[in-house]
Structures are given as structure tokens and as C-alpha cells.
């Protein structure tokens, strides 16, 4: 496995157009990033793979897309207004601010190195605040959602009733969330605007422990099935003092990032906390009626909560490899074909018009099914290296023989093996391999 640093990935991401600093021409805004042409494809593919496994392939989960701005009462009921805070300290010497629980040494400032200069910790609420409408008054205060989950809880009864759902069932959502993190950083790992992929799985209280174990296993398998290295993934159960205010048990899927093990996804047993809170605050009875038992009760909830942008970053790191080929270093991004931004690159061997025209025809045929790139510039060796570096699983090269024999050379990113394939069979050749 190649040891990869944060700088290596950040440089690749910028050089190849995966991720750019937000507002870069104005000096950049800290902790917000823009996804370029390759990044947006990778991110979309990660979200699509999650949706497919969590919604499309399951009979017991449906989707939702709720609003980012919700009634302030939602966040009062959920507990976020009161307790969604991090302990913040400020250095009296250099005025830098830090999250106390993330400091290596709680007495020494990482910026100026001075000891004993921190203020008393102050609980800082992470929700972004804004106002609805033209008047900036306390009555019009609203928040940008810090998690997608609450949009699911407040729609629980709408979704259950309109879709005639019976327990157990899940509601899944992908979308942006916002947190005014005190110490964002490590590139796109912790940002103030990010995307989440969350699913709330509602079940009978006595089945919650079983479903919790089920989802731990299912979520680990998802990363592994998409090619993530087994040694770089682990499950870590939270100690009681780490648990969020709503959780009776949480385990994190952790990835071995360049700086060490860190959270990729949290899977929590949220009990009946949220449905009870929203029942109390809204006055709507969100209990479930079990017809067979003639009983009303609050379902319990198991929540696998993943970060779409964070997972995308982890897949980038995990796929990155450097290897020596013919005394030269080859950089290759071994992304799972389902995640790769482009599934194939079509390369005419030279810029002769008849080869370009042929390559365009091949590319147009494939483009209807997959994201492909037609690349006509630079030497063929350089073009292969560029495609390796952005993770394109196959390169299809048309040459002068192609004009005669109607075949192209298909090169495999990982093995670099080449096959001569009839041009009318290239699509089926790729289809068999792009699982
Ligand atoms: N609804 C539960 C919840 O939001 P969380 O552990 O706070 O739980 C879930 O967040 C996931 O969202 C995290 O595991 C992480 O992947 C992602 N996430 C959270 N904060 C983030 C941030 N500031 N930047 C990027 N991703 C973040």
C-alpha cells in the first residue's frame, strides 16, 4: 500500500480538477470547497452507490428530500438549540480559537506555543443562524440544518401514511448540512458546508439491538464492496461519555486517514428520543399503531449517518497508489469502476483528422451510457498516465489499423494489459467489466 500524505491528495485534487478552494480568486474562504468536473462525478457516484444500496435495492427503505431551512421549533425539539455545542477555548496571547476536546495538549496553544493562556471553555453552538424574511428579529431566526436527520423525523408520519409503511422501515436522505465548526480542516474532511447520506430505520423497540448489529455489518460491507482496503477500515464503539445527547449506543466506521484513525460514518441507536421530542413539542402524536397487537408505541430508530463529501475524500485517498513501471513512477487512482469519474477515455493515436473522426464516433456511441472523455492532446504515453491518475478504468485507443480492421486497443488501468476489441463490441466489452 502506498503511504499517502494529505498534501499529495490535495495537490492531485487541485491539479486534476477534483476539488478547488472556494472563492479561490479572492484568496479563498476557509473550510469551503468546490467540486470540479472530476470531483462532481466522483461525489455523484458515491451518492448514487449509497442510494442504490440503501434505497433502490431494498424493499423496506424509501427516500426523501427535505428543506435545509426548517422551523426553529424543530431544533428546539431535537435538542440542537440547547446542546449541539463544542467546548471552545481562546488563547489570550494570540487570540486563536480551538475545540478543547481536539487539542493534543489542553494547556498549550498550537499556534503560538504559549502555555497557560487559554480562557475557560465556552460552549459554542455549531448551528449557522440566519433570518427568514426582511426583518432580522429573534422571531425570524432560523438555522441552516446541521444534520439531514431531523427533516426525516418531522416527515415520519407523512411518509408512513402516504406510503402505507409497516415497521420495520427506513427513510433515507442525501443533502447538504452546515456546521460552524471551530476547527475545520484536513482538506475536505471537516468543512462548514458538507453533504450527508443518512437513513433513519424505524423498528419495534425490542428489535432495536438486532437492527443495530445488522446495520453495523451492512455499512462496513458497503465500503468494502466499493473496494476500500480492509486494513484501513474498522468499527469503534463509543464509550458512554462520548455518546450524543440522543444516543443509547453508537459505533463509528473509522478510516485510517493520513493523520490516523478518524470517523467516516456514525451508526447510532437513537432510541425513541426524536419521535418523543417532536410529539411533545408539536402536539402531533407520532406513535405507531400496531393493528395486530392493538398497541400504540414509539418506534425505536437505528441511524447509519455517513458523510458524502468525507466518503468521497476517503475513496480518493484509498485509491491512490504510486508504482514503478519501467523505472518510472506511475500514479494510479484505483477507484472502483462504479465510482470512477470517467468509465473510459477514447484516445486517437494521432491528431490525423480521420483518426479524430473515428474516435469521436466511438466516444459518441459510449457517451449515451457512460461518462467518457475524448482526449486528443499530448503523446499517448502521457494520456495514459493522466487517465491512470484520474482513475479511468479503460482507455480505448484507435490507430491507423483501426481504419482497416475496425478494431481498437482497450487498455486496463490496473493491469495495463491491452486487448484488441472490435469497435462494435467495445460497449459490451466495457459493460461486462464495469460492474
Ligand atoms: N444525524 C447524525 C449525525 O449527523 P454525525 O456523526 O454528527 O451524526 C454524520 O455526522 C457524518 O457526517 C459523519 O460521520 C461525517 O462523515 C459527516 N460529517 C459530520 N460533520 C462533518 C463536517 N464538518 N465536515 C464533513 N463531514 C461531516
Coordinates of C-alpha atoms and ligand atoms in Angstrom, one line a residue:
X1 CA 0.0 0.0 0.0
X2 CA 1.3 3.5 -0.9
X3 CA 1.8 5.8 2.1
X4 CA -0.1 8.9 1.1
X5 CA 0.0 12.4 2.7
X6 CA -2.7 15.0 2.9
X7 CA -0.7 17.3 0.6
X8 CA -0.4 14.6 -2.1
X9 CA -4.1 14.2 -2.3
X10 CA -4.9 17.9 -2.0
X11 CA -2.4 18.6 -4.9
X12 CA -3.8 15.8 -7.1
X13 CA -7.3 17.0 -6.4
X14 CA -6.5 20.6 -7.4
X15 CA -4.2 19.7 -10.4
X16 CA -6.7 17.3 -12.0
X17 CA -9.9 19.3 -11.2
X18 CA -11.5 17.2 -8.4
X19 CA -11.6 19.9 -5.7
X20 CA -10.9 23.6 -5.6
X21 CA -10.8 26.1 -2.7
X22 CA -14.0 28.0 -2.6
X23 CA -13.7 31.7 -3.8
X24 CA -10.1 31.0 -4.7
X25 CA -9.6 34.1 -6.8
X26 CA -10.4 36.2 -3.7
X27 CA -7.9 34.4 -1.6
X28 CA -10.2 31.5 -0.7
X29 CA -12.7 31.1 2.1
X30 CA -11.6 28.8 4.8
X31 CA -13.3 25.5 5.1
X32 CA -15.5 25.5 2.0
X33 CA -14.6 23.7 -1.2
X34 CA -15.9 23.5 -4.7
X35 CA -16.1 20.2 -6.6
X36 CA -14.6 20.5 -10.2
X37 CA -15.6 18.4 -13.2
X38 CA -14.0 15.2 -11.9
X39 CA -14.9 15.7 -8.3
X40 CA -18.5 16.3 -9.0
X41 CA -18.6 13.0 -10.9
X42 CA -16.9 11.1 -8.1
X43 CA -19.2 12.7 -5.5
X44 CA -22.3 11.9 -7.6
X45 CA -21.1 8.3 -8.0
X46 CA -20.5 7.9 -4.2
X47 CA -24.0 9.2 -3.5
X48 CA -25.5 7.1 -6.3
X49 CA -23.8 4.0 -4.9
X50 CA -25.2 4.8 -1.4
X51 CA -28.7 5.4 -2.8
X52 CA -28.7 2.2 -4.8
X53 CA -27.7 0.1 -1.8
X54 CA -29.8 1.9 0.8
X55 CA -33.0 2.6 -1.2
X56 CA -33.1 1.1 -4.7
X57 CA -32.1 -2.4 -3.7
X58 CA -34.2 -2.6 -0.6
X59 CA -38.0 -3.2 -0.2
X60 CA -38.0 -1.6 3.2
X61 CA -36.5 1.9 2.7
X62 CA -37.9 4.9 0.9
X63 CA -36.3 8.3 0.0
X64 CA -36.9 11.9 1.0
X65 CA -35.5 15.3 0.2
X66 CA -36.5 17.8 2.9
X67 CA -35.7 21.5 3.2
X68 CA -32.5 22.9 4.6
X69 CA -34.3 25.7 6.4
X70 CA -36.9 24.3 8.8
X71 CA -39.0 25.8 11.6
X72 CA -36.9 26.8 14.6
X73 CA -39.0 24.5 16.8
X74 CA -37.5 21.5 15.0
X75 CA -34.1 22.4 16.5
X76 CA -35.6 23.2 19.9
X77 CA -37.3 19.8 20.0
X78 CA -34.3 17.9 18.7
X79 CA -32.1 19.4 21.4
X80 CA -29.7 21.1 19.0
X81 CA -30.5 24.6 20.1
X82 CA -29.5 23.7 23.6
X83 CA -26.8 21.1 23.4
X84 CA -25.3 21.0 19.8
X85 CA -22.2 22.7 21.1
X86 CA -18.5 22.1 21.2
X87 CA -16.2 23.4 24.1
X88 CA -14.2 26.3 22.7
X89 CA -11.1 28.0 24.3
X90 CA -9.3 31.1 23.1
X91 CA -5.6 31.8 23.5
X92 CA -5.2 35.1 25.4
X93 CA -1.8 35.6 23.7
X94 CA -2.6 35.2 20.0
X95 CA -6.4 35.0 20.0
X96 CA -6.6 31.7 18.2
X97 CA -9.6 29.6 19.0
X98 CA -9.7 25.9 19.4
X99 CA -12.0 23.0 20.2
X100 CA -10.8 21.9 23.6
X101 CA -11.6 18.2 23.1
X102 CA -9.4 18.1 19.9
X103 CA -6.3 19.7 21.4
X104 CA -3.3 17.4 21.9
X105 CA -2.2 19.3 24.9
X106 CA -5.1 21.2 26.7
X107 CA -2.6 23.7 28.1
X108 CA -0.5 24.6 25.1
X109 CA -1.6 26.8 22.2
X110 CA -0.8 25.1 18.8
X111 CA -0.5 28.4 17.1
X112 CA 1.9 30.4 19.3
X113 CA 3.2 27.6 21.6
X114 CA 2.4 29.6 24.8
X115 CA 1.3 27.6 27.9
X116 CA -1.4 28.5 30.4
X117 CA -3.0 31.2 28.1
X118 CA -6.4 29.5 27.4
X119 CA -9.6 31.1 28.6
X120 CA -12.2 29.0 30.4
X121 CA -14.0 26.7 27.9
X122 CA -17.2 28.2 26.5
X123 CA -19.9 26.1 24.9
X124 CA -20.2 27.2 21.3
X125 CA -23.3 26.3 19.3
X126 CA -22.4 25.0 15.9
X127 CA -25.6 25.9 14.0
X128 CA -25.4 28.6 11.4
X129 CA -28.0 31.3 12.1
X130 CA -29.9 33.4 9.6
X131 CA -33.3 35.2 9.3
X132 CA -36.3 34.3 7.3
X133 CA -37.7 37.4 5.6
X134 CA -36.6 41.0 5.6
X135 CA -36.7 41.6 9.4
X136 CA -33.7 40.5 11.4
X137 CA -35.5 39.9 14.7
X138 CA -35.4 37.0 17.1
X139 CA -38.8 35.8 16.0
X140 CA -37.4 35.4 12.4
X141 CA -34.3 33.5 13.5
X142 CA -33.8 30.2 11.6
X143 CA -30.9 27.8 11.3
X144 CA -29.3 26.0 8.4
X145 CA -29.7 22.4 9.2
X146 CA -26.7 20.7 11.0
X147 CA -27.9 17.2 10.0
X148 CA -30.4 15.9 7.5
X149 CA -31.9 13.5 10.1
X150 CA -34.4 16.0 11.6
X151 CA -36.1 16.5 8.2
X152 CA -36.8 12.8 8.2
X153 CA -38.2 12.7 11.8
X154 CA -40.6 15.6 11.1
X155 CA -41.8 13.9 8.0
X156 CA -42.1 10.4 9.6
X157 CA -45.9 10.4 9.7
X158 CA -46.3 12.0 6.2
X159 CA -44.1 9.3 4.7
X160 CA -45.5 6.4 6.7
X161 CA -49.1 7.3 6.0
X162 CA -48.8 8.2 2.3
X163 CA -46.7 5.1 1.5
X164 CA -48.7 2.7 3.8
X165 CA -45.5 1.6 5.5
X166 CA -45.3 -1.0 8.3
X167 CA -42.5 -1.4 10.7
X168 CA -39.6 -2.0 10.2
X169 CA -38.9 0.6 7.5
X170 CA -36.4 3.2 6.8
X171 CA -36.3 6.8 5.3
X172 CA -33.2 7.9 3.5
X173 CA -31.9 11.3 2.6
X174 CA -28.9 12.8 0.9
X175 CA -28.2 16.5 1.2
X176 CA -26.2 19.5 2.5
X177 CA -25.7 20.2 6.1
X178 CA -23.9 23.1 7.8
X179 CA -21.9 23.3 11.0
X180 CA -19.9 26.3 12.1
X181 CA -17.0 24.1 13.1
X182 CA -14.5 25.8 15.4
X183 CA -11.6 23.9 13.9
X184 CA -12.4 22.8 10.4
X185 CA -9.5 21.3 8.4
X186 CA -7.7 18.4 6.9
X187 CA -8.8 19.5 3.5
X188 CA -12.4 18.3 2.9
X189 CA -12.5 16.1 6.0
X190 CA -14.1 18.7 8.2
X191 CA -15.8 21.6 6.5
X192 CA -18.5 24.0 7.4
X193 CA -20.7 23.1 4.5
X194 CA -20.8 19.4 3.6
X195 CA -23.1 16.6 2.3
X196 CA -24.5 13.8 4.4
X197 CA -26.1 10.5 3.5
X198 CA -28.4 9.5 6.4
X199 CA -31.0 6.8 6.9
X200 CA -33.4 6.5 9.8
X201 CA -34.5 2.9 10.3
X202 CA -37.7 2.7 12.4
X203 CA -38.4 -0.6 14.2
X204 CA -40.1 -2.2 17.2
X205 CA -38.2 -1.3 20.4
X206 CA -37.5 -5.0 21.2
X207 CA -35.8 -5.4 17.7
X208 CA -33.5 -2.3 18.0
X209 CA -30.4 -4.2 19.2
X210 CA -30.7 -6.7 16.4
X211 CA -31.1 -4.0 13.8
X212 CA -28.2 -2.0 15.2
X213 CA -25.9 -5.0 14.7
X214 CA -27.4 -5.6 11.2
X215 CA -26.6 -2.0 10.1
X216 CA -23.1 -2.1 11.5
X217 CA -22.4 -5.0 9.3
X218 CA -24.2 -3.7 6.3
X219 CA -22.4 -0.4 6.4
X220 CA -19.0 -1.9 6.7
X221 CA -19.8 -4.1 3.8
X222 CA -20.7 -1.1 1.6
X223 CA -17.3 0.4 1.9
X224 CA -15.6 -2.9 1.3
X225 CA -17.8 -3.8 -1.7
X226 CA -16.7 -0.5 -3.3
X227 CA -13.1 -1.6 -3.0
X228 CA -11.9 0.1 0.2
X229 CA -8.9 -1.6 1.8
X230 CA -9.9 -3.8 4.6
X231 CA -6.9 -2.9 6.8
X232 CA -7.8 0.8 6.6
X233 CA -11.4 0.3 8.0
X234 CA -12.5 -0.5 11.5
X235 CA -15.5 -0.2 13.7
X236 CA -15.1 1.6 17.0
X237 CA -17.8 1.6 19.7
X238 CA -18.3 4.8 21.6
X239 CA -17.6 5.0 25.3
X240 CA -20.6 6.2 27.4
X241 CA -19.1 9.7 27.8
X242 CA -18.8 10.2 24.0
X243 CA -22.4 9.5 23.2
X244 CA -24.6 12.2 21.6
X245 CA -27.5 13.5 23.6
X246 CA -29.9 11.3 21.7
X247 CA -28.0 8.0 21.6
X248 CA -28.0 4.9 23.7
X249 CA -25.2 3.3 21.6
X250 CA -23.1 4.4 18.7
X251 CA -20.3 2.9 16.7
X252 CA -18.2 4.7 14.2
X253 CA -16.9 3.3 10.9
X254 CA -13.4 4.6 11.0
X255 CA -10.9 5.0 8.2
X256 CA -7.1 5.2 8.5
X257 CA -6.6 8.7 7.2
X258 CA -3.1 10.1 6.7
X259 CA -3.2 11.6 10.2
X260 CA -4.6 8.4 11.8
X261 CA -7.9 6.7 12.5
X262 CA -10.9 9.1 12.2
X263 CA -14.6 8.9 11.7
X264 CA -16.1 8.1 8.4
X265 CA -19.7 7.3 9.5
X266 CA -21.6 7.1 12.7
X267 CA -24.2 4.4 13.4
X268 CA -26.4 5.2 16.3
X269 CA -29.2 3.7 18.3
X270 CA -31.3 6.9 18.7
X271 CA -34.0 5.0 20.7
X272 CA -37.4 6.8 20.6
X273 CA -35.8 10.1 21.5
X274 CA -36.6 12.1 18.4
X275 CA -40.2 10.9 17.8
X276 CA -41.0 11.5 21.5
X277 CA -39.5 15.0 21.4
X278 CA -41.4 16.0 18.3
X279 CA -44.6 14.6 19.7
X280 CA -44.1 16.7 22.9
X281 CA -43.1 19.9 21.1
X282 CA -45.5 19.7 18.1
X283 CA -48.5 18.1 19.8
X284 CA -48.8 15.6 16.9
X285 CA -49.0 12.0 18.2
X286 CA -46.1 10.3 16.3
X287 CA -46.7 6.9 17.9
X288 CA -47.1 3.9 15.7
X289 CA -50.3 1.8 15.8
X290 CA -49.7 -1.9 15.6
X291 CA -53.0 -3.3 14.3
X292 CA -52.3 -7.0 15.1
X293 CA -51.3 -6.2 18.7
X294 CA -53.7 -3.3 19.0
X295 CA -50.9 -1.3 20.6
X296 CA -49.6 2.2 20.2
X297 CA -45.9 2.9 20.8
X298 CA -42.9 5.0 19.7
X299 CA -40.7 3.1 17.3
X300 CA -37.0 3.0 18.0
X301 CA -34.5 4.2 15.4
X302 CA -31.2 3.0 14.1
X303 CA -29.4 5.6 12.2
X304 CA -26.4 5.0 9.8
X305 CA -25.2 8.5 9.2
X306 CA -22.4 8.9 6.6
X307 CA -20.7 11.9 5.1
X308 CA -20.9 12.0 1.3
X309 CA -18.0 14.5 0.9
X310 CA -16.0 12.7 3.6
X311 CA -16.5 9.3 2.0
X312 CA -15.5 10.8 -1.4
X313 CA -12.3 12.0 0.2
X314 CA -11.6 8.6 1.8
X315 CA -12.1 6.8 -1.6
X316 CA -9.7 9.3 -3.2
X317 CA -7.0 8.5 -0.5
X318 CA -7.7 4.8 -0.6
X319 CA -7.4 4.6 -4.4
X320 CA -4.2 6.5 -4.6
X321 CA -1.1 4.4 -5.5
X322 CA 2.4 5.0 -6.8
X323 CA 4.2 2.2 -8.5
X324 CA 7.4 1.8 -10.5
X325 CA 6.9 0.8 -14.2
X326 CA 9.9 0.6 -16.5
X327 CA 12.0 2.7 -14.0
X328 CA 9.3 5.4 -13.9
X329 CA 6.8 6.2 -11.3
X330 CA 3.2 5.7 -12.3
X331 CA 0.5 7.3 -10.2
X332 CA -2.7 5.4 -10.4
X333 CA -6.1 6.0 -8.8
X334 CA -7.5 2.6 -8.3
X335 CA -11.1 3.7 -7.8
X336 CA -13.9 1.1 -8.1
X337 CA -15.3 1.3 -11.7
X338 CA -18.6 2.3 -10.2
X339 CA -17.0 5.3 -8.6
X340 CA -14.6 6.4 -11.3
X341 CA -15.5 9.8 -12.8
X342 CA -14.9 8.6 -16.4
X343 CA -15.5 5.0 -17.2
X344 CA -13.4 5.2 -20.4
X345 CA -11.2 7.5 -22.3
X346 CA -11.2 7.4 -26.1
X347 CA -7.7 8.3 -27.5
X348 CA -6.9 8.7 -31.2
X349 CA -3.3 7.7 -31.6
X350 CA -2.5 10.8 -33.6
X351 CA -4.2 14.1 -34.4
X352 CA -4.9 13.0 -38.0
X353 CA -8.5 14.1 -38.9
X354 CA -9.6 10.6 -39.9
X355 CA -8.5 9.2 -36.5
X356 CA -10.1 12.0 -34.6
X357 CA -13.3 11.5 -36.5
X358 CA -13.2 7.8 -35.7
X359 CA -12.5 8.4 -32.1
X360 CA -15.4 10.9 -31.9
X361 CA -17.8 8.3 -33.3
X362 CA -16.6 5.7 -30.7
X363 CA -16.9 8.3 -27.9
X364 CA -20.4 9.4 -29.1
X365 CA -21.6 5.8 -29.0
X366 CA -20.3 5.2 -25.5
X367 CA -21.4 8.6 -24.1
X368 CA -25.1 7.6 -24.2
X369 CA -24.4 5.0 -21.4
X370 CA -21.4 6.3 -19.5
X371 CA -19.3 9.4 -18.7
X372 CA -16.4 9.1 -21.1
X373 CA -13.7 11.5 -22.2
X374 CA -12.3 12.1 -25.6
X375 CA -8.6 13.1 -25.2
X376 CA -6.7 14.1 -28.3
X377 CA -3.8 16.1 -26.9
X378 CA -0.2 15.0 -26.0
X379 CA 1.6 11.7 -26.5
X380 CA -0.3 8.5 -26.0
X381 CA 2.0 7.7 -23.0
X382 CA 1.2 10.9 -21.3
X383 CA -2.5 10.5 -22.0
X384 CA -2.4 7.0 -20.4
X385 CA -0.7 8.4 -17.4
X386 CA -3.2 11.2 -17.0
X387 CA -6.1 8.7 -17.2
X388 CA -4.4 6.4 -14.7
X389 CA -4.1 9.4 -12.3
X390 CA -7.8 10.3 -12.5
X391 CA -8.9 6.7 -12.2
X392 CA -10.3 5.9 -15.6
X393 CA -10.7 2.1 -15.7
X394 CA -10.3 1.7 -19.5
X395 CA -8.6 3.6 -22.4
X396 CA -9.8 2.9 -25.9
X397 CA -7.2 3.8 -28.5
X398 CA -7.9 4.0 -32.2
X399 CA -5.0 3.8 -34.6
X400 CA -4.3 3.5 -38.3
X401 CA -5.1 -0.2 -38.2
X402 CA -8.5 0.6 -36.8
X403 CA -9.4 2.3 -40.1
X404 CA -8.7 -1.1 -41.8
X405 CA -9.7 -3.8 -39.3
X406 CA -12.5 -1.9 -37.4
X407 CA -10.9 -2.7 -34.0
X408 CA -9.5 -0.7 -31.2
X409 CA -7.0 -1.3 -28.4
X410 CA -8.6 -1.4 -24.9
X411 CA -6.1 -0.9 -22.0
X412 CA -6.9 -1.9 -18.4
X413 CA -5.9 0.8 -15.8
X414 CA -4.8 -1.7 -13.1
X415 CA -3.0 -4.4 -15.1
X416 CA -2.1 -2.2 -18.1
X417 CA -2.9 -5.3 -20.2
X418 CA -4.2 -4.5 -23.7
X419 CA -6.9 -6.3 -25.7
X420 CA -7.7 -5.7 -29.3
X421 CA -11.5 -5.4 -29.5
X422 CA -13.8 -4.9 -32.5
X423 CA -15.2 -1.4 -32.3
X424 CA -18.8 -2.6 -32.4
X425 CA -18.0 -4.8 -29.4
X426 CA -16.4 -2.1 -27.2
X427 CA -19.6 -1.2 -25.4
X428 CA -20.4 -4.9 -24.5
X429 CA -16.7 -5.4 -23.5
X430 CA -16.9 -2.4 -21.1
X431 CA -20.3 -3.5 -19.8
X432 CA -19.0 -6.9 -18.7
X433 CA -16.2 -5.2 -16.8
X434 CA -17.9 -2.1 -15.4
X435 CA -19.8 -3.9 -12.7
Ligands
LIG1 N1 -27.5 12.6 12.3 C1 -26.4 12.2 12.9 C2 -25.2 12.9 12.6 O1 -25.3 14.0 11.9 P1 -22.6 13.0 12.9 O2 -21.7 11.9 13.3 O3 -22.5 14.3 13.5 O4 -24.0 12.4 13.0 C3 -22.5 12.0 10.4 O5 -22.4 13.1 11.3 C4 -21.5 12.1 9.4 O6 -21.5 13.3 8.7 C5 -20.0 12.0 10.0 O7 -19.7 10.6 10.2 C6 -19.2 12.6 8.8 O8 -19.0 11.6 7.8 C7 -20.2 13.7 8.3 N2 -19.8 15.0 8.9 C8 -20.1 15.5 10.1 N3 -19.6 16.7 10.3 C9 -18.9 17.0 9.1 C10 -18.1 18.1 8.7 N4 -18.0 19.2 9.5 N5 -17.5 18.0 7.5 C11 -17.6 16.9 6.7 N6 -18.4 15.9 7.1 C12 -19.0 15.9 8.3

